[in-house]
């Protein structure tokens, strides 16, 4: 097969500022070994997130120019509403400024003490919003999703047997909502199959539980369905997307991912009563229902991006570039989540750094090493992000210690990716030199964003 090329030309570029290893060692220490505290100019290849870091197309920039900034009834809102209705098949569309704003509104209404929200895996902001409402978030991921080294086609699937067991145990009245995250970001960017969504829908239907989709990466998930679920081999992506959403009562979305925009989000749903409650909260927290937390120009960029993301040449290049990096690492023995996910490569830091125990945060230590060696910024998805303390103050480690290298959409070329692979392989060969970390400051919620750490000598 010939090389899969980037399906775009580059019209506008941004400079990368080069730094030396010595300079980066100083920056890292001053940032307390926390990538969120490093200035972007001090980063050479920024793989911290694929969220809001997308390169917009010339068509989206043209959309920015025609944005209608009217407070009420903006033309851009009607473009946005039509696009989201068309893609999801859902009638009611509520714009928000980003994914977590949608979550905050939704869970303020349906969450609360004594309630459980079940999921394949909740993203950290989703879980935080659920817990903030007083409810409890429950992850019921399929067993194969929990073993990074074992490949399987749909490692993001929900464990449907565990779901039904949980419903029977806790009572359906205490479970107002089931949220399926596509793709499963915290579990390696792994997809959920259409069959799994159908099975989950059937169980939710049987017990009268509302089914929502966390739709951040819906197009990437649907491309995996096309590649891996025989039934869909010849189905166009928009039709797969429509079917996926057809099983859901609603969805929350961060347009910073698969709408290829820099900001934005929405709630889409079918229930007029729930929509009314959402809009009431929206007006207090985000804005009037025809702009949510967004400018008219953002609504335009999102409506255009939502169609661009479903282009199969784009999706082929997107998924292939992640797979390409994964393959290079596997060839050199670097332990990575297999198979490659949709938006990121996940390194298994537990296996990469066997000499660093969970309470010394191997993932965060590896994040630091990649930055120091090559100016690459990544993020820990492990015990710093998800760890909790028991009654004696001992760390309860996360299920996995992963380091995520999230690839921004349409931003980096193949040679950037080659460079990333070279740096990771170099760090892997010298891995025994990497030291564990200890926390010197942490906040009570979402501590990874602001935590300060130092090296244990
Ligand atoms: N759901 C998922 C699956 C996500 O990955 C994110 C964000 C959100 C919800 C929240 O959306 O950021 O617009 O408020 N994920 C980013 C990341 C931050 O880096 O993975 P948001």
XYZ file of C-alpha atoms and ligand atoms in Angstrom:
478
model
C 0.000 0.000 0.000
C 1.304 3.491 -0.761
C 1.990 6.022 2.015
C -1.135 7.539 3.511
C -0.478 11.261 3.133
C -1.792 14.160 5.208
C -5.027 15.033 3.361
C -4.371 18.787 3.453
C -1.902 21.465 2.414
C -0.540 23.931 4.947
C -1.435 27.581 4.422
C -0.486 29.100 7.757
C 2.261 27.963 10.121
C 3.329 28.573 13.718
C 6.986 28.493 14.810
C 8.332 25.899 17.228
C 10.827 27.366 19.720
C 13.853 25.141 20.198
C 15.350 24.547 23.643
C 18.296 22.482 24.911
C 18.087 19.559 27.296
C 19.818 21.671 29.978
C 17.246 24.467 29.592
C 14.398 21.985 29.800
C 15.751 20.408 32.978
C 15.515 23.851 34.613
C 12.009 24.496 33.217
C 10.808 21.104 34.494
C 12.069 21.666 38.010
C 10.567 25.163 38.104
C 7.239 23.672 36.914
C 7.316 21.184 39.818
C 7.389 18.197 37.433
C 3.858 19.059 36.350
C 3.372 19.514 32.569
C 0.335 21.741 33.175
C 2.668 24.276 34.810
C 5.063 24.521 31.829
C 4.702 27.521 29.488
C 3.672 26.454 25.975
C 6.631 28.329 24.429
C 8.947 26.002 26.334
C 7.388 22.952 24.647
C 8.576 21.677 21.257
C 5.958 19.037 20.462
C 2.805 19.506 22.500
C 0.943 16.240 23.008
C -0.662 17.289 26.298
C -4.094 17.052 24.736
C -6.036 16.791 21.494
C -8.614 19.128 23.048
C -9.000 22.575 21.507
C -5.567 22.216 19.893
C -6.957 21.401 16.438
C -5.877 23.198 13.261
C -8.998 24.634 11.668
C -9.545 24.502 7.907
C -9.773 27.489 5.582
C -13.516 26.788 5.394
C -13.789 27.042 9.182
C -11.809 30.307 9.208
C -14.156 31.613 6.531
C -17.029 30.585 8.834
C -15.436 32.647 11.612
C -15.752 35.738 9.392
C -19.471 35.256 8.807
C -20.275 34.550 12.468
C -23.461 36.364 13.482
C -22.953 37.861 16.944
C -26.600 38.681 17.656
C -27.522 37.987 21.256
C -30.747 36.165 20.409
C -31.731 34.216 17.306
C -28.293 34.412 15.690
C -28.082 32.976 12.205
C -24.963 31.073 13.268
C -27.018 29.276 15.921
C -29.402 27.997 13.260
C -26.468 26.694 11.173
C -25.110 25.008 14.305
C -28.464 23.560 15.327
C -29.075 22.171 11.828
C -25.620 20.554 11.667
C -25.918 18.886 15.074
C -29.482 17.736 14.363
C -28.392 16.332 11.024
C -25.426 14.435 12.463
C -27.006 13.139 15.692
C -30.636 12.872 14.615
C -31.565 14.526 17.904
C -34.110 17.348 17.807
C -33.050 19.562 20.740
C -29.627 21.209 20.636
C -28.181 23.275 23.482
C -24.815 24.991 22.922
C -22.297 25.220 25.786
C -18.781 26.588 25.993
C -17.206 23.134 26.367
C -17.839 19.536 27.360
C -17.666 19.953 31.114
C -20.230 22.780 30.993
C -22.648 20.306 29.390
C -21.784 17.799 32.114
C -22.262 20.345 34.895
C -25.742 21.223 33.624
C -26.805 17.617 33.022
C -25.605 16.229 36.349
C -26.880 19.185 38.383
C -30.316 18.111 37.159
C -30.168 14.334 37.210
C -27.388 13.673 39.744
C -27.611 13.999 43.530
C -26.926 12.023 46.680
C -27.722 8.315 46.594
C -27.667 8.166 42.778
C -25.294 6.187 40.566
C -24.165 7.103 37.054
C -22.860 4.034 35.219
C -20.410 4.122 32.333
C -17.786 2.186 30.368
C -15.319 4.730 31.797
C -16.116 8.281 32.853
C -13.652 10.983 31.849
C -12.186 12.876 34.823
C -14.304 16.048 34.413
C -17.431 13.922 33.947
C -16.703 11.991 37.116
C -15.919 15.233 38.968
C -19.244 16.776 37.925
C -21.119 13.628 38.955
C -19.390 13.547 42.341
C -19.879 17.303 42.802
C -23.643 16.699 42.516
C -23.405 14.110 45.309
C -23.889 11.113 43.012
C -21.399 8.321 42.458
C -19.755 7.456 39.120
C -19.326 3.746 38.356
C -17.023 2.411 35.616
C -18.013 -0.954 34.174
C -15.396 -1.524 31.486
C -15.125 -4.876 29.699
C -12.326 -7.089 31.106
C -10.129 -6.858 27.968
C -10.127 -3.059 28.275
C -8.186 -3.327 31.521
C -5.112 -5.094 30.116
C -2.985 -2.662 28.056
C -0.795 -5.318 26.413
C -3.593 -7.502 25.012
C -5.064 -6.280 21.712
C -8.812 -6.561 21.078
C -11.007 -4.716 18.559
C -13.335 -2.919 20.981
C -11.594 -2.427 24.300
C -13.862 0.512 25.114
C -16.954 -1.714 25.398
C -19.099 -1.666 28.476
C -19.326 -4.908 30.453
C -23.028 -5.569 29.841
C -23.269 -8.432 32.334
C -21.762 -6.236 35.043
C -24.194 -3.490 34.036
C -27.256 -5.661 34.531
C -25.878 -7.070 37.791
C -25.226 -3.551 39.071
C -28.746 -2.405 38.163
C -30.308 -5.375 39.978
C -28.085 -4.809 43.022
C -28.624 -1.046 43.402
C -32.109 -0.712 41.908
C -32.926 1.052 38.650
C -34.579 3.946 40.509
C -31.146 4.906 41.852
C -29.538 4.921 38.408
C -30.854 7.908 36.462
C -28.364 7.644 33.615
C -25.895 5.454 31.790
C -23.109 7.293 29.933
C -21.127 5.540 27.204
C -17.895 7.375 26.362
C -16.838 7.072 22.694
C -13.971 6.543 22.317
C -12.931 5.612 25.839
C -10.372 8.330 26.518
C -9.259 7.299 30.015
C -9.017 3.663 28.891
C -6.663 4.228 25.958
C -8.820 5.942 23.318
C -10.341 2.539 22.586
C -13.592 2.258 20.614
C -17.011 0.931 21.570
C -18.716 -1.374 19.072
C -22.167 -0.737 17.644
C -23.221 -4.127 19.005
C -22.168 -3.078 22.484
C -24.206 0.143 22.216
C -27.202 -1.930 21.091
C -26.767 -4.321 24.038
C -26.405 -1.450 26.498
C -29.488 0.199 25.007
C -31.484 -2.986 25.426
C -30.587 -3.276 29.117
C -31.189 0.425 29.769
C -34.526 0.147 27.961
C -35.552 -2.877 30.051
C -34.952 -0.987 33.305
C -36.066 2.465 32.143
C -32.599 4.030 32.405
C -31.710 7.013 30.219
C -28.780 6.367 27.858
C -26.405 9.203 26.986
C -23.277 9.211 24.861
C -20.200 11.237 25.731
C -19.648 12.014 22.073
C -16.274 13.843 22.171
C -14.644 11.497 19.660
C -17.687 10.096 17.862
C -16.151 10.164 14.371
C -12.982 8.334 15.393
C -15.143 5.716 17.139
C -17.331 5.296 14.055
C -14.292 4.862 11.807
C -13.175 1.970 14.030
C -16.672 0.498 13.726
C -16.338 0.672 9.952
C -12.906 -1.006 10.042
C -13.638 -3.663 12.640
C -17.347 -4.528 12.610
C -18.045 -6.473 9.402
C -21.642 -5.296 9.139
C -20.436 -1.710 8.587
C -17.560 -2.307 6.158
C -19.443 -0.586 3.337
C -21.501 1.903 5.325
C -20.660 5.606 4.913
C -19.425 7.244 8.134
C -22.388 9.653 8.485
C -24.778 6.671 8.433
C -22.753 4.855 11.115
C -22.763 8.042 13.183
C -26.541 8.365 12.804
C -27.097 4.785 13.908
C -24.811 5.216 16.922
C -26.762 8.231 18.135
C -30.115 6.605 17.321
C -29.781 4.344 20.385
C -29.181 7.255 22.763
C -31.614 9.557 24.545
C -29.040 12.319 24.455
C -25.392 13.211 24.334
C -22.849 15.622 25.740
C -20.081 16.787 23.462
C -16.865 18.741 23.635
C -16.451 20.432 20.244
C -12.760 20.819 21.140
C -12.267 17.245 19.918
C -14.200 15.817 16.973
C -15.668 19.135 15.843
C -12.082 20.204 15.005
C -12.703 23.551 16.750
C -10.769 25.362 19.477
C -13.673 25.826 21.896
C -17.296 24.739 22.221
C -19.669 22.005 23.189
C -23.299 21.020 23.320
C -26.006 18.868 24.812
C -28.263 17.165 22.271
C -31.390 15.394 23.459
C -34.913 14.227 22.729
C -36.782 14.910 25.973
C -38.457 18.334 26.031
C -38.891 18.293 29.814
C -35.195 17.632 30.496
C -34.300 20.238 27.853
C -36.361 22.851 29.652
C -34.479 22.221 32.890
C -31.145 22.297 31.039
C -31.979 25.612 29.368
C -32.953 27.166 32.704
C -29.544 26.296 34.130
C -27.850 27.282 30.873
C -29.157 30.815 31.135
C -27.687 31.239 34.625
C -24.339 29.602 33.928
C -23.562 29.820 30.191
C -25.806 32.207 28.301
C -28.955 32.565 26.247
C -30.016 29.302 24.532
C -29.042 30.478 21.036
C -25.394 30.979 21.933
C -24.709 29.026 25.137
C -21.226 30.018 26.166
C -20.047 30.730 22.638
C -19.585 33.512 20.140
C -21.521 33.235 16.874
C -18.216 32.680 15.069
C -17.467 29.611 17.223
C -20.865 28.141 16.351
C -19.978 28.490 12.647
C -16.553 26.846 13.042
C -18.129 23.913 14.900
C -20.896 23.358 12.342
C -18.309 23.130 9.560
C -15.837 20.996 11.566
C -18.512 18.432 12.437
C -18.814 17.552 8.735
C -15.073 17.722 7.974
C -14.337 15.203 10.728
C -16.491 12.565 9.019
C -14.430 12.677 5.792
C -12.934 9.217 5.299
C -9.600 10.467 3.927
C -9.250 12.557 7.048
C -10.190 9.675 9.351
C -7.889 7.254 7.547
C -4.945 9.645 7.989
C -5.943 10.401 11.578
C -6.188 6.798 12.757
C -3.147 5.751 10.707
C -0.876 8.401 12.222
C -1.602 7.112 15.745
C -1.099 3.528 14.582
C 2.186 4.522 12.873
C 3.637 5.890 16.103
C 2.371 2.879 18.063
C 4.009 0.455 15.601
C 7.376 2.235 15.808
C 7.311 1.952 19.596
C 6.236 -1.702 19.618
C 9.095 -2.543 17.234
C 11.553 -1.309 19.866
C 9.827 -3.096 22.753
C 8.266 0.007 24.337
C 5.192 -1.132 26.316
C 2.144 0.594 24.820
C -1.609 0.107 24.942
C -2.622 -2.210 22.097
C -4.098 -1.793 19.624
C -3.526 1.910 18.903
C -6.347 4.167 20.087
C -8.109 6.869 18.095
C -6.506 10.074 19.318
C -3.476 9.132 21.362
C -0.726 6.667 22.102
C -0.754 5.375 25.676
C 2.500 4.128 27.192
C 2.206 1.604 30.027
C 4.391 3.328 32.617
C 4.059 0.455 35.107
C 5.917 -1.824 32.687
C 8.192 0.943 31.310
C 9.473 1.842 34.812
C 9.206 -1.312 36.955
C 11.588 0.211 39.515
C 9.150 3.041 40.350
C 6.161 1.984 42.516
C 2.700 3.542 42.083
C 3.096 5.810 45.117
C 6.091 7.398 43.371
C 3.988 8.132 40.272
C 5.782 6.288 37.437
C 3.550 7.925 34.811
C 4.377 11.430 35.962
C 8.081 10.524 36.157
C 7.953 9.373 32.527
C 6.117 12.549 31.479
C 9.024 14.519 32.974
C 11.654 12.373 31.257
C 10.042 12.810 27.808
C 9.925 16.561 28.295
C 13.531 16.798 29.461
C 14.868 14.592 26.672
C 12.948 16.008 23.722
C 10.687 18.889 24.741
C 7.658 16.636 24.291
C 4.726 17.383 26.571
C 2.441 14.474 27.495
C 0.076 13.736 30.368
C -0.147 11.125 33.093
C -3.352 9.102 33.278
C -2.655 7.076 36.378
C -2.368 7.438 40.116
C -1.726 11.187 40.088
C -4.932 11.752 38.103
C -7.126 9.051 39.642
C -5.413 7.967 42.882
C -7.330 8.259 46.141
C -6.354 7.903 49.787
C -7.663 5.317 52.250
C -8.566 6.137 55.869
C -4.921 5.788 56.915
C -3.815 8.239 54.224
C -2.242 5.502 52.067
C -2.527 5.913 48.297
C -5.078 3.695 46.572
C -3.445 3.497 43.132
C -5.315 3.834 39.847
C -6.082 0.681 37.866
C -3.439 1.558 35.256
C -0.378 3.843 35.128
C -0.519 5.310 31.634
C 1.178 8.200 29.862
C -0.897 9.676 27.075
C 0.578 11.282 23.983
C -2.497 12.909 22.469
C -2.132 13.978 18.853
C -3.769 17.316 17.983
C -5.866 17.118 14.815
C -4.155 18.243 11.557
C -1.272 19.921 13.460
C 1.839 17.738 13.225
C 3.387 16.029 10.183
C 4.984 12.617 9.842
C 8.465 13.961 10.651
C 7.206 15.390 13.941
C 5.841 11.945 14.744
C 9.171 10.309 13.749
C 10.945 12.664 16.157
C 8.521 11.747 18.966
C 9.210 8.035 18.374
C 13.004 8.618 18.450
C 12.807 10.449 21.780
C 10.571 7.849 23.434
C 12.873 5.041 22.269
C 15.942 6.893 23.598
C 14.255 7.424 26.970
C 13.240 3.747 27.034
C 16.835 2.619 26.510
C 17.956 4.754 29.453
C 14.898 4.129 31.600
C 16.666 2.924 34.748
C 17.998 6.482 35.219
C 14.480 7.890 35.731
C 13.598 8.691 39.344
C 10.268 8.491 41.197
C 8.409 11.586 42.410
C 6.698 12.731 45.575
C 3.880 15.261 45.919
C 4.646 18.468 47.819
C 1.285 20.180 47.140
C -2.131 18.912 45.987
C -5.673 20.265 45.724
C -8.692 18.240 46.928
C -10.227 17.734 43.449
C -8.642 17.197 40.026
C -5.266 17.445 41.728
C -3.191 16.610 38.643
C -3.794 20.066 37.157
C -2.083 21.981 39.956
C -0.072 19.412 41.932
C 3.571 20.194 42.726
C 6.075 17.353 42.815
C 9.787 16.791 43.309
C 12.217 14.033 42.419
C 13.070 11.454 45.048
C 16.856 11.214 45.090
N -15.409 13.765 27.956
C -14.277 13.257 27.445
C -14.255 11.834 26.985
C -13.143 14.065 27.326
O -12.033 13.553 26.800
C -13.212 15.421 27.759
C -12.044 16.281 27.689
C -14.421 15.906 28.278
C -15.495 15.041 28.359
C -14.576 17.325 28.759
O -14.588 18.205 27.693
O -12.530 19.607 28.001
O -14.419 20.397 26.591
O -14.662 20.324 29.042
N -10.885 15.843 27.511
C -9.658 16.643 27.367
C -8.486 15.714 27.280
C -9.496 17.736 28.353
O -7.347 16.195 27.337
O -8.676 14.512 27.100
P -14.018 19.714 27.847
